[in-house]
Coordinates of C-alpha atoms and ligand atoms in Angstrom, one line a residue:
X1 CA 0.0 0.0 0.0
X2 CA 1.0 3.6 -0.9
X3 CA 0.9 5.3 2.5
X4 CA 1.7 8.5 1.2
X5 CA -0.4 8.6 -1.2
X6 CA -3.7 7.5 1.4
X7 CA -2.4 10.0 3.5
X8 CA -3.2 13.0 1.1
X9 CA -6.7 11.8 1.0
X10 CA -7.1 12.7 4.7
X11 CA -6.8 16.1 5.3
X12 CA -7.3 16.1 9.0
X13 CA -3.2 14.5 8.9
X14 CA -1.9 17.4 7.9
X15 CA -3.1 19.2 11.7
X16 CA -0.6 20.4 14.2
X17 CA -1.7 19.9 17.8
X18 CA 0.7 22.9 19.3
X19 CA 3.7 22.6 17.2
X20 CA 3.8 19.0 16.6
X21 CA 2.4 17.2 13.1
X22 CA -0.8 14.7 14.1
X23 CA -0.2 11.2 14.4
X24 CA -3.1 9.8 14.6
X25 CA -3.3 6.6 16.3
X26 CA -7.2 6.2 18.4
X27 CA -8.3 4.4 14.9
X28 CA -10.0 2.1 17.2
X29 CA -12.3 4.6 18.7
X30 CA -13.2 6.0 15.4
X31 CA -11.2 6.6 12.2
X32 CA -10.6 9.6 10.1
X33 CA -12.3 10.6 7.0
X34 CA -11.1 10.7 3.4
X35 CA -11.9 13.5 0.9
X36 CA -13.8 10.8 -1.0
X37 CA -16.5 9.8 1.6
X38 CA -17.4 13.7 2.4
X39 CA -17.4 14.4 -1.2
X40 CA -20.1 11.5 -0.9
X41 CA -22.0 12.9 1.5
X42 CA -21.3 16.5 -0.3
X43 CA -22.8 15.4 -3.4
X44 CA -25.7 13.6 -1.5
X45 CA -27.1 16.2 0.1
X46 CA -26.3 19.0 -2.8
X47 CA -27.3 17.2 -5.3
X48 CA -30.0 14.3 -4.6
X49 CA -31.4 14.6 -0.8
X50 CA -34.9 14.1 -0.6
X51 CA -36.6 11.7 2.3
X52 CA -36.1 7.5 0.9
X53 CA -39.3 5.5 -0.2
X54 CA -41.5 8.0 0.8
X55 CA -41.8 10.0 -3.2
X56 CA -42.5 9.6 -6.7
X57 CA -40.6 12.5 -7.4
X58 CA -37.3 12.3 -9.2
X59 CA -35.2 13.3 -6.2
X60 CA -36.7 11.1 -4.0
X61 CA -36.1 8.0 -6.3
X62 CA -32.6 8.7 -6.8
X63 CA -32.1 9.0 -2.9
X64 CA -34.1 5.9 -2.8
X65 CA -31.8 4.2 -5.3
X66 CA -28.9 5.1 -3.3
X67 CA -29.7 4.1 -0.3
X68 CA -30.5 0.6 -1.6
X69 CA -27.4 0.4 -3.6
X70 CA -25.6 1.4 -0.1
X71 CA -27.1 -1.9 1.4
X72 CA -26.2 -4.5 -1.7
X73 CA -22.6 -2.1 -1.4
X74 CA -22.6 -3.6 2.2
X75 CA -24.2 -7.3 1.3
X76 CA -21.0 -7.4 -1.1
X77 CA -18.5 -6.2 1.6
X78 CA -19.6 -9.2 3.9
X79 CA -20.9 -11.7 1.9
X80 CA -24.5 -11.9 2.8
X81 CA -26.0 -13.8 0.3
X82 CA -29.0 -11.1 0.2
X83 CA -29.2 -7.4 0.6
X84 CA -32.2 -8.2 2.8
X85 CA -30.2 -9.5 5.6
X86 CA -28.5 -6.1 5.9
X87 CA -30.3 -3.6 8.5
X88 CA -29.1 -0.5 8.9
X89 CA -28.8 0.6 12.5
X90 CA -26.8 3.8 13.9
X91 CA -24.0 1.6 14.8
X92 CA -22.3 -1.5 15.9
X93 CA -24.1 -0.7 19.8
X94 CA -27.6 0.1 18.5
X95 CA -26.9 -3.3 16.5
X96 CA -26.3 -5.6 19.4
X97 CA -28.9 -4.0 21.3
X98 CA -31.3 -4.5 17.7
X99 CA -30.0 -8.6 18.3
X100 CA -30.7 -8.6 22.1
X101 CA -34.3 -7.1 22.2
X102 CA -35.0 -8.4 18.5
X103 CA -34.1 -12.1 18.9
X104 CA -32.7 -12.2 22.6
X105 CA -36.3 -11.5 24.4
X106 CA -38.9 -13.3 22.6
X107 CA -36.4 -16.4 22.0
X108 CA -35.0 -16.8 25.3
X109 CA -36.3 -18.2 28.6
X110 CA -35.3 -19.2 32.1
X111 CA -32.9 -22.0 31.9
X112 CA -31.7 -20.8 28.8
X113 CA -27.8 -19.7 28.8
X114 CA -26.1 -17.0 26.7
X115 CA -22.2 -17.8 25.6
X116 CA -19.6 -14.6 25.9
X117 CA -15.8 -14.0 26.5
X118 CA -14.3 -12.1 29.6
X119 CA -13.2 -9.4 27.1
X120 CA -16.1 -8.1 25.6
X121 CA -17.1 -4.3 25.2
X122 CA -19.8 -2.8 27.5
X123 CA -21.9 -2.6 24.2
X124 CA -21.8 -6.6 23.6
X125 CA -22.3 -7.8 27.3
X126 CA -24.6 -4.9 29.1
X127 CA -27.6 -5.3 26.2
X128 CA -27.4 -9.3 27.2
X129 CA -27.2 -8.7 30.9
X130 CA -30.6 -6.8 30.1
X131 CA -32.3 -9.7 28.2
X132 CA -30.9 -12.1 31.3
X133 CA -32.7 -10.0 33.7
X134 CA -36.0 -10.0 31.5
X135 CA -36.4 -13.6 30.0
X136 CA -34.3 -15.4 33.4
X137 CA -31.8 -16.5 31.1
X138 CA -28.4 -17.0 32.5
X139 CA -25.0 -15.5 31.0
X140 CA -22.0 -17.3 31.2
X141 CA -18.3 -16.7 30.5
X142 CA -15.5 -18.0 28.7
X143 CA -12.3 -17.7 30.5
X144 CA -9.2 -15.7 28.8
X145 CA -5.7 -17.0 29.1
X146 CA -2.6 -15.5 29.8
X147 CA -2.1 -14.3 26.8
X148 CA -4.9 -12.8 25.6
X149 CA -5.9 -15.7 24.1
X150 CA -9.7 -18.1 24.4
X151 CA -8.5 -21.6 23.9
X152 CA -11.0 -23.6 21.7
X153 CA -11.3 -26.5 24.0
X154 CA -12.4 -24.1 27.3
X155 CA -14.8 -22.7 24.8
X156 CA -16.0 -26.4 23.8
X157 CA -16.5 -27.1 27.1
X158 CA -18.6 -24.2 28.2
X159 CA -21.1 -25.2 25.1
X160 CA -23.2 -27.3 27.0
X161 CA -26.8 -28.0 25.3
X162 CA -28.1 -25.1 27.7
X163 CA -26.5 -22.4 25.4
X164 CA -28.7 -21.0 23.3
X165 CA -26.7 -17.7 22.0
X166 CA -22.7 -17.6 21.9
X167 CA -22.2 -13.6 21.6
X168 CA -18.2 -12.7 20.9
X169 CA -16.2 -9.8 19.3
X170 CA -14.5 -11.2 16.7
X171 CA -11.4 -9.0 17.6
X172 CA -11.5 -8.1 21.2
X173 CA -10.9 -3.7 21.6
X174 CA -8.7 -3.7 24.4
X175 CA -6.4 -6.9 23.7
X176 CA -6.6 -7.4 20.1
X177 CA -7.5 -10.8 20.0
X178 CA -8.7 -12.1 16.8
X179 CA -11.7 -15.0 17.5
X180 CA -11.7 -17.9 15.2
X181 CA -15.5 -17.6 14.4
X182 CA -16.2 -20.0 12.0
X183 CA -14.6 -23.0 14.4
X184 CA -16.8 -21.5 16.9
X185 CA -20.0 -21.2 14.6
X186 CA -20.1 -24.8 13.9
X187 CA -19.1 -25.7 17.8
X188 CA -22.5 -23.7 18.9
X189 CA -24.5 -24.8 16.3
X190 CA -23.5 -28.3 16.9
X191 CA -25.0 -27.5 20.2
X192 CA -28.1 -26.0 18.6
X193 CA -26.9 -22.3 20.0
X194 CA -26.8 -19.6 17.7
X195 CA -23.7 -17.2 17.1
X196 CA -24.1 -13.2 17.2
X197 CA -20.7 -11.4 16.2
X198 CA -19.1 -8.5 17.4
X199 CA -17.5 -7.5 14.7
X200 CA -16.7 -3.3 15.5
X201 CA -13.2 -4.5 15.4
X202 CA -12.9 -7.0 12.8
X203 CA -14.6 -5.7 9.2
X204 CA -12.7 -2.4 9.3
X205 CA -9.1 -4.4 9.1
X206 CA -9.6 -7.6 7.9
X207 CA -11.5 -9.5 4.7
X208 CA -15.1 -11.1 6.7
X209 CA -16.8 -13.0 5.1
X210 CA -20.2 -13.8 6.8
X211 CA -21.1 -17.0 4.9
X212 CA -17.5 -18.7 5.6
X213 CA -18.2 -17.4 9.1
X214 CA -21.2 -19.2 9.5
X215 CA -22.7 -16.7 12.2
X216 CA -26.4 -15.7 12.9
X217 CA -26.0 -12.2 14.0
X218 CA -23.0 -9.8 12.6
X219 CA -22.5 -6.0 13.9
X220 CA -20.2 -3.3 13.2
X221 CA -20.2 0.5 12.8
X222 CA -19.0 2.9 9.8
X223 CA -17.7 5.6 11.9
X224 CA -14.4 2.7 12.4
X225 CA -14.0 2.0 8.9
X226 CA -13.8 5.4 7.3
X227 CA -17.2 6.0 7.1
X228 CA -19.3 8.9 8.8
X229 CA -20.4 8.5 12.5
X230 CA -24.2 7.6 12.8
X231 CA -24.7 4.6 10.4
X232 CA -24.1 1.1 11.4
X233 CA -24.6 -2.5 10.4
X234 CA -26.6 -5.4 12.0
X235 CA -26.3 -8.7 9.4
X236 CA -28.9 -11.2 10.2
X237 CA -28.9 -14.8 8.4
X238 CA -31.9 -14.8 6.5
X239 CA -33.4 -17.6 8.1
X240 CA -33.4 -16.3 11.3
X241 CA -35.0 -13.5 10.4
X242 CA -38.3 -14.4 10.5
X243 CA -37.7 -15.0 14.9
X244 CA -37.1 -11.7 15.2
X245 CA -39.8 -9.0 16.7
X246 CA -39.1 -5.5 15.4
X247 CA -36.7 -3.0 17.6
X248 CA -38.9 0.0 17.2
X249 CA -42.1 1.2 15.8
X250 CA -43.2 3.7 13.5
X251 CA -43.4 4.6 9.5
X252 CA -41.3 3.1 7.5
X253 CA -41.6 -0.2 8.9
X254 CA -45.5 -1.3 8.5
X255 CA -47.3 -3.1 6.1
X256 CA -51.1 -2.3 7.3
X257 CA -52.5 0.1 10.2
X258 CA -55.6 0.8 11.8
X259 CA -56.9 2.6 15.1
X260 CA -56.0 0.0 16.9
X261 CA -53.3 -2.8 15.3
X262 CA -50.8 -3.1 12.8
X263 CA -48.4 -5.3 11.0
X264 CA -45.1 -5.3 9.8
X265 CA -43.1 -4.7 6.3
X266 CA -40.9 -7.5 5.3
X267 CA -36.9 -7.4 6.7
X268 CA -35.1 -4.9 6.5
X269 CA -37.6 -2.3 6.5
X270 CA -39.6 -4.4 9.5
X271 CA -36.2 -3.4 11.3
X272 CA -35.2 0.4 10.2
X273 CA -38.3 2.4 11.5
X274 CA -38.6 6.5 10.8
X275 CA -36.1 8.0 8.4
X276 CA -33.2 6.3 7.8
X277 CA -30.0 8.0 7.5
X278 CA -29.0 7.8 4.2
X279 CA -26.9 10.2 3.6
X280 CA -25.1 7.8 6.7
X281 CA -25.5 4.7 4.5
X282 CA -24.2 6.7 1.2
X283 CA -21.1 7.7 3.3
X284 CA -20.7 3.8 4.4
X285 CA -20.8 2.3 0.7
X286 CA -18.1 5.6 0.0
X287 CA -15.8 4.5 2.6
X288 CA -16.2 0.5 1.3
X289 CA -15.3 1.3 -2.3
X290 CA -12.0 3.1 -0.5
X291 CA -11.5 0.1 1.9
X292 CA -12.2 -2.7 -2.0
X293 CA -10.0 -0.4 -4.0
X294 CA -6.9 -0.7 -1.2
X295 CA -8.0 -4.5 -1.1
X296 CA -9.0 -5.6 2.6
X297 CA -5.8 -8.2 2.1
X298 CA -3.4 -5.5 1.9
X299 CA -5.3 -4.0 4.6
X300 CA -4.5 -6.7 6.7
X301 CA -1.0 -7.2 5.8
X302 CA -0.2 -3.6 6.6
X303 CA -1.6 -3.6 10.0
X304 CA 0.5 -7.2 11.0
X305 CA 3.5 -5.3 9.4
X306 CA 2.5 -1.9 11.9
X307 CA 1.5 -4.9 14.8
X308 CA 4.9 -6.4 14.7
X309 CA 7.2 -3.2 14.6
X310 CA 4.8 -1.9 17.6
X311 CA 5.3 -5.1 19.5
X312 CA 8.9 -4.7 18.8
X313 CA 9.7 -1.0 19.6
X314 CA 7.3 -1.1 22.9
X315 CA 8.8 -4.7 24.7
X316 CA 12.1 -3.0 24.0
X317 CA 11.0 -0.2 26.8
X318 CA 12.1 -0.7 29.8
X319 CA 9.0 -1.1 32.7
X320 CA 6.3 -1.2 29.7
X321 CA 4.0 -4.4 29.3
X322 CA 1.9 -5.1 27.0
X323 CA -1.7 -7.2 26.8
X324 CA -3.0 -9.6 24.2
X325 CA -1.1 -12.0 22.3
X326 CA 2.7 -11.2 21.2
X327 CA 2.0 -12.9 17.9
X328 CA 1.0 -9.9 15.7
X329 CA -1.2 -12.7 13.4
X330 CA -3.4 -13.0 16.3
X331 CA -4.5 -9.8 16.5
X332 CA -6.1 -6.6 15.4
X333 CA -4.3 -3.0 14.6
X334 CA -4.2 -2.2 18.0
X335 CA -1.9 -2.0 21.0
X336 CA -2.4 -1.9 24.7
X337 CA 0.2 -1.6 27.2
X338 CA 0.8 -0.4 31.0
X339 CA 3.5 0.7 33.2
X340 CA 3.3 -0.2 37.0
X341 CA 5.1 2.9 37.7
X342 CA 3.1 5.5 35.8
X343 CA -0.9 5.7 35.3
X344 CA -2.2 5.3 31.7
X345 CA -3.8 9.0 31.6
X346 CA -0.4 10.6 32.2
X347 CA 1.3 8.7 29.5
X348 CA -1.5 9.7 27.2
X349 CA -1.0 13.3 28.0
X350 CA 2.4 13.5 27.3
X351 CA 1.8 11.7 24.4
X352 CA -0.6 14.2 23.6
X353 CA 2.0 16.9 24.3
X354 CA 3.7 15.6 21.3
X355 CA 0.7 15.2 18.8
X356 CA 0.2 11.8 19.7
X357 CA -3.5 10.7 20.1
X358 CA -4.0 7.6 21.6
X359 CA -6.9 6.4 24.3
X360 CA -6.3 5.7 28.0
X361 CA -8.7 4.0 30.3
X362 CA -10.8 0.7 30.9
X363 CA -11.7 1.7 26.9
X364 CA -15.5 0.1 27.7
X365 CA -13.9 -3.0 29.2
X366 CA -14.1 -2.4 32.9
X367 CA -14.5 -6.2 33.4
X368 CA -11.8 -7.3 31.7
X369 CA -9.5 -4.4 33.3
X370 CA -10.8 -5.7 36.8
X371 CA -10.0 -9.0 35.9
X372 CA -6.5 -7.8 35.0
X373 CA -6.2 -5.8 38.2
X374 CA -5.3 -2.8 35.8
X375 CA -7.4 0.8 36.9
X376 CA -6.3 1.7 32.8
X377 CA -4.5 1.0 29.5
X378 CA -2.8 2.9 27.3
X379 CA -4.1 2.1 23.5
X380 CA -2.2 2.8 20.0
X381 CA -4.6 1.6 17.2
X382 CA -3.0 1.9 13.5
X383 CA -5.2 2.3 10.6
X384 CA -4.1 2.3 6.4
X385 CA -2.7 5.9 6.7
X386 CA -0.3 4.8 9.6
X387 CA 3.4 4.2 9.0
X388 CA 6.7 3.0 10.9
X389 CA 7.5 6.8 11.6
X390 CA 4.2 7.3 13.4
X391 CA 5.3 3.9 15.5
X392 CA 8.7 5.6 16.1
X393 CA 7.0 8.7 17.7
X394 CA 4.7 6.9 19.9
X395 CA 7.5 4.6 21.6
X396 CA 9.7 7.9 21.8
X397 CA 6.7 9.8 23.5
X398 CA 6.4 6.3 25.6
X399 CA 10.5 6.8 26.6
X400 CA 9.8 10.8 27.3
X401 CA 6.8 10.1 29.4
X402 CA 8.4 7.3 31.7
X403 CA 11.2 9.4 32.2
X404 CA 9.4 12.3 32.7
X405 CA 7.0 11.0 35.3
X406 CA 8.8 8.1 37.2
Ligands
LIG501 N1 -17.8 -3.4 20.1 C1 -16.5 -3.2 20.1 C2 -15.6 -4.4 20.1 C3 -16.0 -1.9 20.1 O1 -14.7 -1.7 20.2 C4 -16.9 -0.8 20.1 C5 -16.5 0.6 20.2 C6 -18.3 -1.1 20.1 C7 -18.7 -2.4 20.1 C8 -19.3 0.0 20.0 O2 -19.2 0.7 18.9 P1 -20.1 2.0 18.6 O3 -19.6 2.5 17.3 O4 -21.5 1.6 18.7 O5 -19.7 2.9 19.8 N2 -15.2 0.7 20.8 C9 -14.6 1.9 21.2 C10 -13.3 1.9 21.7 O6 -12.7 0.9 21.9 N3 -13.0 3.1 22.0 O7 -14.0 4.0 21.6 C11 -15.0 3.2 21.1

């Protein structure tokens, strides 16, 4: 991958915080933008906006147009075997939530248990604490090893024919461990369970492919993948479509209403009630083309390539440890790490001192980090318009900040 040449498609790199250039490296909170999605969105709302589904007039079927071409843009980018199994949400938390009061409620009952790893985000484990406390189901964990890393037979084990739902990121946010998904698919289906992804940190920096996958449920957000904030994804296999209840009510989503009843358009529209954000989903299908045209391989390659360097540069510093698995092919473009001698929010301020941006804190894992015994990490997350150099500043912000403070 060029890197200099993606970096002049992002304006926002060429900032100064104080004195010092950006580098930008809190990808895994949300990304930036290149000029190609906002033109997107520019040309959108200058040139076609008008309210989807809802006219006969010529603006309105263009929008319309769009807006479906954004989904089967999306049905591509995945796999899905039909646009239809694409809902639009407002992101990879309104998704999960979609999957928990969607599915989780009417499907699941006392005695029933719901599958998930000690490492999840808030956003995959508080909307299934929810549906315990309402349906009596039961959740249930799967332990984490030393390494940051879910061994297949623990996770065996823990499928007992009680598990109905497995819900796991596919790359965890705070360790970077990348789940093997499709192994687990066919383990929970062999157990008649069915599998909801997590996938916020998986489709922005890898090739997913839902069908290989095998999954029930997939999520993710735009914002993390170059698209605008606001516009998310929730994949449902079609044939569990038809056990879902819709999420919300409203236009948009109804086939028939009187006074007193309704009933329901067919999936997706059953699921995406009021005015969907289009311009959102025209921004998503943007950022895709960028994301296809770079090749989500190359993608991939670049971020082990960033992953490895990282992994080298930070062991190398004295009193700094690091969490998740050493092996960069095991995980996603991120990096946490700690010192035992200086808190994560001062490291990140220093680093900020120098025009580094990266996140500090439990990062929506405060189990996890409890589990650990750590109050807060430090996070670098690397994204396509990262490079070695960027790597080099944040280890010798790291150095400054150690000496500075301990
Ligand atoms: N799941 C995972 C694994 C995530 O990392 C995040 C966001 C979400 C779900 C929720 O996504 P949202 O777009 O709906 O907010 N994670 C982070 C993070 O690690 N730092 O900021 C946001």
């Amino acid at each position: 991958m060029n890197i200099e040449k993606i970096k002049k498609d992002f304006p926002i790199l060429e900032r100064k915080i104080g004195l010092n250039d950006l580098v930008y490296l809190d990808n895994t909170a949300t990304t930036q933008k290149p000029l190609q999605v906002v033109e997107a969105l520019k040309d959108y709302y200058f040139q076609h906006n008008a309210n989807i589904h809802r006219g006969i007039h010529t603006l309105s079927e263009e929008a319309s147009e769009m807006y479906d071409n954004a989904r089967k843009t999306v049905a591509q980018f995945i796999n899905a075997i039909y646009p239809e199994e694409i809902i639009f949400t407002r992101g990879a938390t309104e998704s999960l939530n979609m999957a928990a009061f969607s599915w989780g409620i009417p499907n699941l009952k006392k005695g029933d248990k719901i599958l998930l790893t000690g490492f999840e985000h808030h956003s995959n484990l508080i909307p299934w604490q929810i549906v315990a406390k309402n349906t009596g189901a039961e959740l249930k964990f799967v332990k984490i090893g030393s390494a940051g890393i879910v061994d297949m037979t623990e996770f065996k084990n823990a499928l007992t024919p009680d598990v109905k739902l497995v819900c796991v990121a596919h790359a965890s946010n705070v360790l970077g461990t990348i789940l093997d998904i499709k192994e687990i698919s066919k383990m929970a289906h062999a157990v008649g369970a069915l599998v909801c992804v997590d996938g916020a940190q998986a489709v922005p920096h890898m090739p997913v492919n839902v069908q290989s996958l095998g999954c029930d449920f997939y999520s993710f957000s735009g914002h993390k993948m170059l698209g605008p904030t606001g516009i998310g994804v929730l994949y449902v296999k079609k044939s569990v479509m038809g056990q879902m209840v819709p999420f919300q009510f409203g236009g948009g989503m109804i086939k028939e209403v009187s006074l007193t009843d309704a009933s329901w358009a067919d999936a997706p529209e059953k699921f995406e009630a009021g005015t969907p954000d289009a311009a959102g989903a025209i921004g998503l299908a943007a950022a895709i083309d960028y994301l296809t045209a770079l090749g989500m391989d190359k993608v991939r390659e670049h971020e082990i390539e960033l992953g490895k360097y990282a992994i080298e540069k930070l062991t190398a510093i004295e009193g700094i440890k690091i969490l998740g698995p050493l092996d960069p092919e095991k995980r996603t473009g991120l990096i946490s790490f700690y010192s035992e001698k200086v808190h994560a929010h001062d490291i990140a301020s220093v680093l900020n001192s120098f025009g580094v941006a990266v996140r500090s804190g439990h990062h929506c894992a405060m189990p996890l980090h409890k589990e650990l015994g750590l109050p807060a990490t430090v996070r670098a997350s690397y994204y396509i318009y990262n490079d070695f150099s960027d790597i080099d500043k944040l280890a010798e912000g790291v150095k400054k900040a150690l000496t500075m403070l301990s």
